[in-house]
Amino acid sequence: SHIFKKNHDLTKAWKGKTEQLLRVDEHDFTMRPAFGGPAIPVGVDVQVESLDSISEVDMDFTMTLYLRHYWKDERLSFPSTNNKSMTFDGRLVKKIWVPDVFFVHSKRSFIHDTTTDNIMLRVFPDGHVLYSMRVTVTAMCNMDFSHFPLDSQTCSLELESYAYTDEDLMLYWKNGNESLKTDEKISLSQFLIQKFHTTSRLAFYSSTGWYNRLYINFTLRRHIFFFLLQTYFPATLMVMLSWVSFWIDRRAVPARVSLGITTVLTMSTIITGVNASMPRVSYIKAVDIYLWVSFVFVFLSVLEYAAVNYLTTVQERKERKLRERFSCSCGIPHSKTMMLDGNYSESDANSLAEYTRNQMVPEEEKQEKMVVHLAMSNESNSSRKRGLKGHVGLRIIQNTHAIDKYSRLIFPGTYIFFNLIYWSVFS
């Protein structure tokens, strides 16, 4: 007898069908339990199995979860001596009443059906019912990319009854915040899941009335390291590479022009690549600010050399007219005359002046000194004006070497200052 009780099989002991045991044919299950009476409470709990994907372009997320409903339907009560529940699959669900819960703002959803429909129905002797299903749903998530990629996003999955208002069906979280459980192995490639929590409130529709709505909220924080490697570091290196032209000789036109154009085109490629993987939003993102400021720095380095090259050409033209005007410089040997074409220093000028005193005839001494004085006027004027604040701009224009000299300090210093402000504001 002990073996018989342990292996008791209702399919052999009960000669009728399951529908007869649960008296399915005796009731109209198109109506909710206690129809016409107070609202039937339906408890809900959820176990999140996985967050499959987060799409910034489509502004949605995909989640797989176990959705469970709890309610009491006295029409399904049955006699039992051991007070044990009965478990069924999805075939019985189509013959009884179940809550018509749907996902608000859902784009796509389905119940898994491999190898059979992933639906479970568990009925207790007193009429309590547990209805569980495994669902994958893709729902909308309104994202704010103003701080991208230093942003955090909060998304929510909303559950609500489609037909029954709060007067007929009361949805609630069965165990409060404990009603939501997550798998510890959940991880995303670009996001860190900070927290899951539940909320509930009433939703109003002007045509149908008030409905209970449950929310599964989760907060995601984006991993920044990927974007540091793919966006920020390359952009910073391109800006630093554009500064190399400040140390290249101003007459090396092909080297400085090609360097400037290359960095500009590379920055354009980086900006295009970042925007290609993002939705076309109408506001400025944090990464846009960084990339476009970096692009401006690179572009200004190209303009800087354009100014240097132009002022150098103007200066050489003036010196050439000066040499043509004072043709008396022919008395100076060729090696010394070449020192007057702009590539000279103050020591070279002094040696040239000493050379004119010792080697030239007294009658030509004044004229040669005049040539040296005129050729060195830009350098001497710059040295005299070094202490005058009102003539700093004039000195830079007169001596084109000073533009590169000051750019070596101004460009890095300004860019470092910009980075300090940027990361303190957005991080």
Coordinates of N, CA, C and O in Angstrom, one line a residue, residues 255-419:
A255 N 55.9 69.8 -46.6 CA 55.8 69.0 -45.4 C 54.7 69.6 -44.5 O 53.8 68.8 -44.0
R256 N 54.6 70.9 -44.3 CA 53.7 71.5 -43.4 C 52.2 71.4 -44.0 O 51.3 71.2 -43.3
V257 N 52.1 71.6 -45.3 CA 50.8 71.6 -45.9 C 50.2 70.2 -45.9 O 49.0 70.0 -45.5
S258 N 51.0 69.2 -46.2 CA 50.5 67.8 -46.2 C 50.2 67.3 -44.8 O 49.2 66.6 -44.6
L259 N 51.0 67.7 -43.8 CA 50.6 67.4 -42.5 C 49.3 68.0 -42.0 O 48.5 67.3 -41.4
G260 N 49.1 69.2 -42.4 CA 47.9 69.9 -42.0 C 46.6 69.3 -42.6 O 45.6 69.0 -42.0
I261 N 46.7 69.0 -43.9 CA 45.6 68.4 -44.6 C 45.3 67.0 -44.1 O 44.1 66.6 -44.0
T262 N 46.3 66.2 -43.9 CA 46.1 64.9 -43.4 C 45.4 64.9 -42.0 O 44.5 64.1 -41.8
T263 N 45.8 65.7 -41.1 CA 45.1 65.7 -39.8 C 43.7 66.2 -39.9 O 42.8 65.7 -39.2
V264 N 43.4 67.2 -40.8 CA 42.0 67.7 -41.0 C 41.2 66.5 -41.6 O 40.0 66.3 -41.1
L265 N 41.6 65.8 -42.6 CA 40.9 64.7 -43.2 C 40.6 63.6 -42.2 O 39.6 63.0 -42.1
T266 N 41.6 63.3 -41.3 CA 41.5 62.3 -40.3 C 40.4 62.6 -39.3 O 39.6 61.8 -38.9
M267 N 40.4 63.9 -38.9 CA 39.4 64.3 -37.9 C 38.0 64.2 -38.5 O 37.1 63.8 -37.9
S268 N 37.9 64.6 -39.8 CA 36.6 64.4 -40.5 C 36.1 63.0 -40.5 O 34.9 62.7 -40.3
T269 N 37.1 62.1 -40.7 CA 36.7 60.6 -40.8 C 36.2 60.2 -39.4 O 35.3 59.4 -39.3
I270 N 36.9 60.6 -38.3 CA 36.5 60.2 -37.0 C 35.1 60.7 -36.7 O 34.2 60.0 -36.1
I271 N 34.8 62.0 -37.0 CA 33.5 62.6 -36.8 C 32.4 61.8 -37.5 O 31.3 61.5 -37.0
T272 N 32.7 61.5 -38.8 CA 31.7 60.8 -39.6 C 31.4 59.4 -39.0 O 30.3 58.9 -39.0
G273 N 32.5 58.7 -38.6 CA 32.3 57.4 -38.0 C 31.5 57.3 -36.8 O 30.7 56.4 -36.6
V274 N 31.7 58.3 -35.9 CA 30.9 58.4 -34.7 C 29.4 58.7 -35.0 O 28.5 58.0 -34.4
N275 N 29.2 59.6 -35.8 CA 27.8 60.0 -36.1 C 27.0 58.9 -36.9 O 25.8 58.8 -36.9
A276 N 27.8 58.0 -37.6 CA 27.1 57.0 -38.4 C 26.4 55.9 -37.5 O 25.5 55.3 -37.9
S277 N 26.9 55.7 -36.3 CA 26.4 54.7 -35.4 C 25.4 55.3 -34.4 O 25.0 54.7 -33.4
M278 N 25.0 56.6 -34.6 CA 24.1 57.3 -33.6 C 22.9 57.8 -34.3 O 22.9 58.0 -35.5
P279 N 21.8 57.9 -33.6 CA 20.6 58.4 -34.2 C 20.8 59.9 -34.5 O 21.6 60.6 -33.9
R280 N 20.0 60.4 -35.5 CA 20.2 61.8 -35.9 C 19.3 62.7 -35.0 O 18.3 63.1 -35.4
V281 N 19.9 63.0 -33.9 CA 19.2 63.8 -32.9 C 19.5 65.3 -33.3 O 20.4 65.6 -34.0
S282 N 18.6 66.1 -32.8 CA 18.7 67.6 -33.2 C 19.5 68.4 -32.2 O 19.6 69.6 -32.3
Y283 N 20.0 67.8 -31.1 CA 20.8 68.5 -30.1 C 22.3 68.0 -30.2 O 22.6 67.0 -30.8
I284 N 23.1 68.7 -29.5 CA 24.5 68.5 -29.5 C 24.9 67.5 -28.4 O 24.5 67.6 -27.3
K285 N 25.7 66.5 -28.8 CA 26.1 65.5 -27.8 C 27.5 65.9 -27.3 O 28.2 66.7 -27.8
A286 N 27.8 65.3 -26.2 CA 29.1 65.6 -25.5 C 30.3 65.2 -26.4 O 31.3 66.0 -26.5
V287 N 30.2 64.1 -27.1 CA 31.3 63.7 -28.0 C 31.4 64.7 -29.2 O 32.5 64.9 -29.7
D288 N 30.3 65.3 -29.6 CA 30.3 66.3 -30.7 C 31.1 67.5 -30.3 O 31.9 68.0 -31.1
I289 N 30.9 67.9 -29.0 CA 31.7 69.1 -28.6 C 33.2 68.8 -28.6 O 34.0 69.6 -29.1
Y290 N 33.6 67.6 -28.1 CA 35.0 67.3 -28.1 C 35.6 67.2 -29.5 O 36.7 67.7 -29.8
L291 N 34.9 66.5 -30.4 CA 35.4 66.3 -31.7 C 35.5 67.5 -32.5 O 36.5 67.8 -33.2
W292 N 34.5 68.4 -32.4 CA 34.5 69.6 -33.2 C 35.5 70.6 -32.6 O 36.1 71.4 -33.4
V293 N 35.7 70.7 -31.3 CA 36.7 71.5 -30.8 C 38.1 71.0 -31.3 O 39.0 71.8 -31.6
S294 N 38.3 69.7 -31.2 CA 39.5 69.2 -31.7 C 39.7 69.5 -33.2 O 40.8 69.8 -33.7
F295 N 38.6 69.4 -34.0 CA 38.7 69.7 -35.4 C 39.1 71.2 -35.6 O 39.9 71.5 -36.5
V296 N 38.6 72.1 -34.8 CA 38.9 73.5 -34.9 C 40.4 73.7 -34.6 O 41.1 74.5 -35.3
F297 N 40.9 73.0 -33.6 CA 42.3 73.2 -33.3 C 43.2 72.7 -34.5 O 44.2 73.4 -34.8
V298 N 42.8 71.6 -35.1 CA 43.6 71.1 -36.2 C 43.5 72.1 -37.4 O 44.5 72.4 -38.1
F299 N 42.3 72.7 -37.6 CA 42.1 73.6 -38.7 C 42.9 74.9 -38.5 O 43.4 75.5 -39.4
L300 N 42.9 75.3 -37.2 CA 43.7 76.6 -36.9 C 45.2 76.4 -37.1 O 45.9 77.3 -37.4
S301 N 45.7 75.2 -36.9 CA 47.1 74.9 -37.2 C 47.4 75.1 -38.6 O 48.5 75.5 -39.0
V302 N 46.4 74.7 -39.5 CA 46.6 74.9 -40.9 C 46.6 76.4 -41.3 O 47.4 76.9 -42.0
L303 N 45.7 77.1 -40.7 CA 45.6 78.6 -40.9 C 46.8 79.3 -40.3 O 47.3 80.3 -40.9
E304 N 47.4 78.7 -39.3 CA 48.6 79.3 -38.7 C 49.7 79.3 -39.7 O 50.5 80.3 -39.9
Y305 N 49.9 78.2 -40.4 CA 51.0 78.1 -41.4 C 50.7 79.0 -42.6 O 51.6 79.6 -43.2
A306 N 49.4 79.1 -42.9 CA 49.1 80.0 -44.0 C 49.5 81.5 -43.7 O 50.0 82.2 -44.5
A307 N 49.3 81.9 -42.4 CA 49.7 83.2 -42.0 C 51.2 83.3 -42.0 O 51.8 84.4 -42.5
V308 N 51.9 82.3 -41.5 CA 53.4 82.3 -41.5 C 53.9 82.4 -42.9 O 54.8 83.2 -43.2
N309 N 53.4 81.6 -43.8 CA 53.9 81.6 -45.2 C 53.6 83.0 -45.9 O 54.5 83.5 -46.6
Y310 N 52.5 83.5 -45.6 CA 52.1 84.8 -46.3 C 53.0 85.9 -45.7 O 53.6 86.7 -46.5
L311 N 53.2 86.0 -44.4 CA 54.0 87.1 -43.9 C 55.5 86.9 -44.3 O 56.2 87.9 -44.4
T312 N 55.9 85.6 -44.4 CA 57.3 85.4 -44.9 C 57.5 85.9 -46.3 O 58.5 86.5 -46.6
T313 N 56.5 85.7 -47.1 CA 56.6 86.2 -48.5 C 56.6 87.7 -48.6 O 57.4 88.3 -49.3
V314 N 55.8 88.3 -47.7 CA 55.8 89.8 -47.7 C 57.1 90.3 -47.2 O 57.7 91.3 -47.8
Q315 N 57.7 89.7 -46.2 CA 59.0 90.2 -45.7 C 60.1 90.0 -46.7 O 60.9 90.9 -46.9
E316 N 60.1 88.9 -47.4 CA 61.2 88.6 -48.4 C 61.0 89.6 -49.6 O 62.0 90.0 -50.2
R317 N 59.8 90.0 -49.9 CA 59.6 90.9 -51.0 C 60.1 92.3 -50.6 O 60.8 93.0 -51.4
K318 N 59.9 92.7 -49.4 CA 60.5 94.0 -48.9 C 62.0 94.0 -48.9 O 62.6 95.0 -49.3
E319 N 62.6 92.9 -48.4 CA 64.0 92.8 -48.4 C 64.6 92.8 -49.8 O 65.7 93.4 -50.0
R320 N 63.9 92.2 -50.7 CA 64.4 92.2 -52.1 C 64.4 93.6 -52.7 O 65.3 94.0 -53.4
K321 N 63.3 94.3 -52.4 CA 63.3 95.7 -52.9 C 64.3 96.5 -52.3 O 64.9 97.5 -52.9
L322 N 64.6 96.2 -51.0 CA 65.6 97.0 -50.3 C 67.0 96.8 -50.9 O 67.8 97.7 -51.0
R323 N 67.3 95.5 -51.2 CA 68.6 95.3 -51.9 C 68.7 95.9 -53.2 O 69.8 96.3 -53.7
E324 N 67.6 95.9 -54.0 CA 67.7 96.5 -55.3 C 67.8 98.0 -55.2 O 68.4 98.6 -56.1
R325 N 67.3 98.6 -54.1 CA 67.4 100.1 -54.0 C 68.8 100.5 -53.7 O 69.3 101.5 -54.2
F326 N 69.5 99.8 -52.8 CA 70.9 100.1 -52.4 C 71.8 99.2 -53.1 O 72.2 98.1 -52.6
S327 N 72.1 99.5 -54.4 CA 73.0 98.6 -55.2 C 74.4 98.7 -54.8 O 75.3 97.9 -55.3
C328 N 74.7 99.6 -53.8 CA 76.1 99.7 -53.4 C 76.6 98.5 -52.6 O 77.8 98.5 -52.3
S329 N 75.7 97.7 -52.3 CA 76.2 96.5 -51.5 C 77.0 95.5 -52.4 O 77.4 94.5 -51.9
C330 N 77.2 95.9 -53.7 CA 78.0 95.0 -54.5 C 79.5 94.9 -54.1 O 80.2 94.0 -54.5
G331 N 79.9 95.9 -53.3 CA 81.3 95.9 -52.8 C 81.5 94.8 -51.8 O 82.7 94.5 -51.5
I332 N 80.5 94.2 -51.2 CA 80.6 93.2 -50.2 C 80.8 91.9 -50.9 O 80.0 91.6 -51.9
P333 N 81.7 91.0 -50.5 CA 81.8 89.7 -51.1 C 80.5 89.0 -51.1 O 79.6 89.2 -50.2
H334 N 80.3 88.0 -52.0 CA 79.1 87.3 -52.2 C 78.7 86.5 -50.9 O 77.5 86.4 -50.6
S335 N 79.7 85.9 -50.3 CA 79.4 85.1 -49.1 C 78.8 85.9 -48.0 O 77.9 85.5 -47.2
K336 N 79.2 87.2 -47.9 CA 78.6 88.1 -46.9 C 77.3 88.6 -47.3 O 76.4 88.9 -46.5
T337 N 77.1 88.8 -48.6 CA 75.8 89.4 -49.1 C 74.7 88.4 -48.8 O 73.6 88.7 -48.5
M338 N 74.9 87.1 -48.9 CA 73.9 86.1 -48.7 C 73.4 86.0 -47.3 O 72.3 85.5 -47.1
M339 N 74.1 86.6 -46.4 CA 73.7 86.7 -45.0 C 72.6 87.7 -44.8 O 72.0 87.8 -43.8
L340 N 72.3 88.5 -45.8 CA 71.3 89.6 -45.7 C 69.9 89.1 -46.2 O 69.0 90.0 -46.3
D341 N 69.8 87.9 -46.7 CA 68.5 87.5 -47.3 C 67.5 87.0 -46.3 O 66.4 86.5 -46.7
G342 N 67.8 87.2 -45.0 CA 66.8 86.8 -44.0 C 67.3 85.8 -43.1 O 66.8 85.7 -41.9
N343 N 68.2 84.9 -43.5 CA 68.7 83.8 -42.6 C 70.0 84.3 -41.9 O 71.1 84.0 -42.3
Y344 N 69.8 85.2 -40.9 CA 71.0 85.7 -40.3 C 70.6 85.9 -38.8 O 69.5 85.8 -38.4
S345 N 71.7 86.1 -38.0 CA 71.5 86.4 -36.6 C 72.2 87.7 -36.3 O 72.9 88.3 -37.1
E346 N 72.0 88.1 -35.0 CA 72.7 89.3 -34.6 C 74.2 89.2 -34.6 O 74.9 90.2 -35.0
S347 N 74.7 88.1 -34.3 CA 76.2 87.9 -34.3 C 76.7 87.9 -35.7 O 77.8 88.5 -35.9
D348 N 75.9 87.4 -36.7 CA 76.4 87.5 -38.1 C 76.4 88.9 -38.5 O 77.3 89.4 -39.3
A349 N 75.4 89.7 -38.1 CA 75.4 91.1 -38.5 C 76.6 91.9 -37.9 O 77.2 92.7 -38.5
N350 N 76.9 91.6 -36.6 CA 78.1 92.3 -36.0 C 79.4 91.9 -36.7 O 80.2 92.8 -36.9
S351 N 79.5 90.6 -37.1 CA 80.7 90.2 -37.8 C 80.8 90.9 -39.2 O 81.9 91.2 -39.6
L352 N 79.6 91.0 -39.8 CA 79.6 91.7 -41.1 C 79.9 93.2 -41.0 O 80.7 93.7 -41.8
A353 N 79.4 93.8 -39.9 CA 79.8 95.2 -39.7 C 81.3 95.3 -39.4 O 81.9 96.3 -39.9
E354 N 81.9 94.4 -38.7 CA 83.3 94.4 -38.4 C 84.1 94.2 -39.7 O 85.1 94.8 -39.9
Y355 N 83.5 93.3 -40.5 CA 84.2 93.1 -41.8 C 84.2 94.3 -42.7 O 85.2 94.6 -43.3
T356 N 83.2 95.1 -42.6 CA 83.1 96.3 -43.5 C 84.1 97.4 -42.9 O 84.6 98.2 -43.7
R357 N 84.3 97.4 -41.6 CA 85.2 98.4 -41.1 C 86.7 98.1 -41.5 O 87.5 99.0 -41.8
N358 N 87.0 96.8 -41.5 CA 88.4 96.4 -41.7 C 88.8 96.3 -43.2 O 89.9 96.5 -43.6
Q359 N 87.8 95.8 -44.0 CA 88.1 95.4 -45.4 C 87.8 96.4 -46.4 O 88.3 96.4 -47.5
M360 N 86.8 97.3 -46.1 CA 86.4 98.3 -47.2 C 87.1 99.6 -47.0 O 87.5 100.0 -46.0
V361 N 87.0 100.3 -48.1 CA 87.7 101.6 -48.1 C 86.8 102.6 -47.3 O 85.6 102.4 -47.2
P362 N 87.4 103.6 -46.8 CA 86.7 104.6 -45.9 C 85.5 105.2 -46.6 O 84.5 105.6 -46.0
E363 N 85.7 105.5 -48.0 CA 84.6 106.2 -48.7 C 83.3 105.4 -48.7 O 82.2 105.9 -48.8
E364 N 83.4 104.0 -48.7 CA 82.2 103.2 -48.8 C 81.7 102.7 -47.4 O 80.7 102.0 -47.4
E365 N 82.4 103.1 -46.4 CA 82.1 102.6 -45.1 C 80.6 103.0 -44.7 O 79.9 102.2 -44.2
K366 N 80.3 104.2 -44.9 CA 79.0 104.7 -44.5 C 77.9 103.9 -45.2 O 76.8 103.6 -44.7
Q367 N 78.1 103.7 -46.5 CA 77.0 103.1 -47.3 C 76.9 101.6 -46.9 O 75.8 101.1 -46.8
E368 N 78.0 100.9 -46.6 CA 77.9 99.5 -46.2 C 77.2 99.4 -44.9 O 76.5 98.4 -44.6
K369 N 77.6 100.3 -44.0 CA 76.9 100.2 -42.7 C 75.4 100.5 -42.8 O 74.6 99.9 -42.1
M370 N 75.1 101.3 -43.8 CA 73.6 101.6 -44.0 C 72.9 100.3 -44.5 O 71.8 100.0 -44.1
V371 N 73.6 99.6 -45.4 CA 73.0 98.4 -45.9 C 72.8 97.4 -44.7 O 71.7 96.7 -44.6
V372 N 73.8 97.2 -43.9 CA 73.7 96.3 -42.8 C 72.6 96.8 -41.8 O 71.8 96.0 -41.3
H373 N 72.5 98.0 -41.6 CA 71.5 98.6 -40.7 C 70.1 98.4 -41.2 O 69.2 98.0 -40.5
L374 N 69.9 98.6 -42.5 CA 68.6 98.4 -43.1 C 68.2 96.9 -43.2 O 67.0 96.6 -42.9
A375 N 69.1 96.1 -43.5 CA 68.8 94.7 -43.6 C 68.4 94.1 -42.2 O 67.7 93.1 -42.1
M376 N 69.0 94.6 -41.1 CA 68.8 94.1 -39.8 C 67.7 94.9 -39.1 O 67.5 94.8 -37.9
S377 N 67.0 95.8 -39.8 CA 66.1 96.7 -39.1 C 64.9 95.9 -38.4 O 64.5 96.3 -37.3
N378 N 64.5 94.9 -39.0 CA 63.4 94.1 -38.4 C 63.8 93.5 -37.1 O 63.1 93.5 -36.1
E379 N 65.0 92.9 -37.2 CA 65.5 92.2 -36.0 C 65.8 93.1 -34.8 O 65.5 92.9 -33.7
S380 N 66.4 94.3 -35.1 CA 66.7 95.2 -34.1 C 65.5 95.9 -33.6 O 65.3 96.2 -32.4
N381 N 64.5 96.2 -34.5 CA 63.3 96.8 -34.0 C 62.5 95.9 -33.1 O 61.9 96.3 -32.1
S382 N 62.6 94.6 -33.4 CA 61.9 93.6 -32.5 C 62.5 93.5 -31.2 O 61.8 93.4 -30.2
S383 N 63.8 93.6 -31.1 CA 64.5 93.5 -29.8 C 64.2 94.8 -29.0 O 64.1 94.7 -27.7
R384 N 64.1 95.9 -29.6 CA 63.8 97.1 -28.9 C 62.4 97.2 -28.4 O 62.1 97.8 -27.3
K385 N 61.5 96.6 -29.1 CA 60.1 96.7 -28.8 C 59.7 95.5 -27.8 O 58.5 95.4 -27.5
R386 N 60.6 94.7 -27.4 CA 60.3 93.6 -26.6 C 59.7 94.0 -25.2 O 58.8 93.3 -24.7
G387 N 60.0 95.1 -24.7 CA 59.5 95.6 -23.4 C 58.2 96.4 -23.5 O 57.7 96.9 -22.5
L388 N 57.8 96.7 -24.8 CA 56.6 97.6 -25.0 C 55.4 96.7 -25.2 O 55.3 96.0 -26.2
K389 N 54.4 96.8 -24.3 CA 53.2 96.0 -24.4 C 52.4 96.4 -25.6 O 51.7 95.6 -26.2
G390 N 52.3 97.7 -26.0 CA 51.5 98.1 -27.1 C 51.9 97.7 -28.4 O 51.2 97.8 -29.4
H391 N 53.1 97.2 -28.6 CA 53.7 96.8 -29.9 C 54.0 95.4 -30.0 O 54.7 95.0 -30.9
V392 N 53.4 94.5 -29.2 CA 53.6 93.1 -29.2 C 53.1 92.5 -30.6 O 53.7 91.7 -31.2
G393 N 51.9 92.9 -31.0 CA 51.3 92.4 -32.2 C 52.1 92.8 -33.4 O 52.3 92.1 -34.3
L394 N 52.7 94.1 -33.4 CA 53.5 94.5 -34.5 C 54.8 93.7 -34.6 O 55.3 93.4 -35.7
R395 N 55.4 93.4 -33.4 CA 56.6 92.6 -33.4 C 56.3 91.2 -34.0 O 57.2 90.6 -34.7
I396 N 55.2 90.6 -33.7 CA 54.9 89.2 -34.2 C 54.8 89.3 -35.7 O 55.2 88.4 -36.4
I397 N 54.1 90.3 -36.3 CA 54.0 90.5 -37.7 C 55.3 90.7 -38.4 O 55.6 90.1 -39.4
Q398 N 56.2 91.5 -37.8 CA 57.5 91.8 -38.3 C 58.4 90.6 -38.3 O 59.2 90.4 -39.2
N399 N 58.3 89.8 -37.3 CA 59.2 88.6 -37.2 C 58.3 87.4 -37.3 O 57.7 87.0 -36.3
T400 N 58.2 86.7 -38.4 CA 57.3 85.6 -38.6 C 57.7 84.4 -37.8 O 56.9 83.5 -37.6
H401 N 59.0 84.3 -37.3 CA 59.4 83.2 -36.5 C 58.6 83.2 -35.2 O 58.4 82.2 -34.6
A402 N 58.2 84.4 -34.7 CA 57.5 84.5 -33.4 C 56.1 83.8 -33.5 O 55.6 83.4 -32.4
I403 N 55.5 83.7 -34.6 CA 54.1 83.1 -34.7 C 54.3 81.6 -34.4 O 53.5 81.1 -33.6
D404 N 55.2 80.9 -35.0 CA 55.4 79.5 -34.6 C 55.9 79.4 -33.1 O 55.4 78.5 -32.5
K405 N 56.7 80.3 -32.7 CA 57.2 80.3 -31.3 C 56.0 80.3 -30.3 O 55.9 79.5 -29.4
Y406 N 55.1 81.3 -30.5 CA 54.0 81.4 -29.6 C 53.0 80.3 -29.8 O 52.3 80.0 -28.8
S407 N 52.8 79.8 -31.0 CA 51.9 78.7 -31.2 C 52.2 77.5 -30.5 O 51.4 76.7 -30.1
R408 N 53.5 77.3 -30.3 CA 54.0 76.1 -29.5 C 53.5 76.1 -28.1 O 53.4 75.1 -27.4
L409 N 53.2 77.3 -27.6 CA 52.7 77.4 -26.2 C 51.2 77.6 -26.1 O 50.6 77.0 -25.3
I410 N 50.7 78.4 -27.0 CA 49.3 78.8 -26.9 C 48.4 77.6 -27.3 O 47.4 77.3 -26.6
F411 N 48.7 76.8 -28.4 CA 47.9 75.7 -28.8 C 47.8 74.6 -27.7 O 46.7 74.2 -27.3
P412 N 48.9 74.1 -27.2 CA 48.8 73.0 -26.2 C 48.2 73.5 -24.9 O 47.4 72.8 -24.3
G413 N 48.5 74.8 -24.5 CA 47.9 75.3 -23.3 C 46.4 75.4 -23.3 O 45.7 75.1 -22.4
T414 N 45.9 75.9 -24.5 CA 44.5 76.1 -24.6 C 43.8 74.8 -24.7 O 42.7 74.6 -24.1
Y415 N 44.4 73.8 -25.4 CA 43.8 72.5 -25.5 C 43.7 71.7 -24.2 O 42.7 71.1 -23.9
I416 N 44.8 71.9 -23.4 CA 44.8 71.3 -22.1 C 43.7 71.9 -21.2 O 43.0 71.2 -20.4
F417 N 43.6 73.2 -21.3 CA 42.5 73.9 -20.5 C 41.1 73.5 -20.9 O 40.3 73.3 -20.1
F418 N 40.9 73.3 -22.2 CA 39.6 72.8 -22.7 C 39.4 71.4 -22.1 O 38.2 71.1 -21.7
N419 N 40.3 70.5 -22.1 CA 40.1 69.2 -21.6 C 39.8 69.2 -20.1 O 38.9 68.4 -19.7

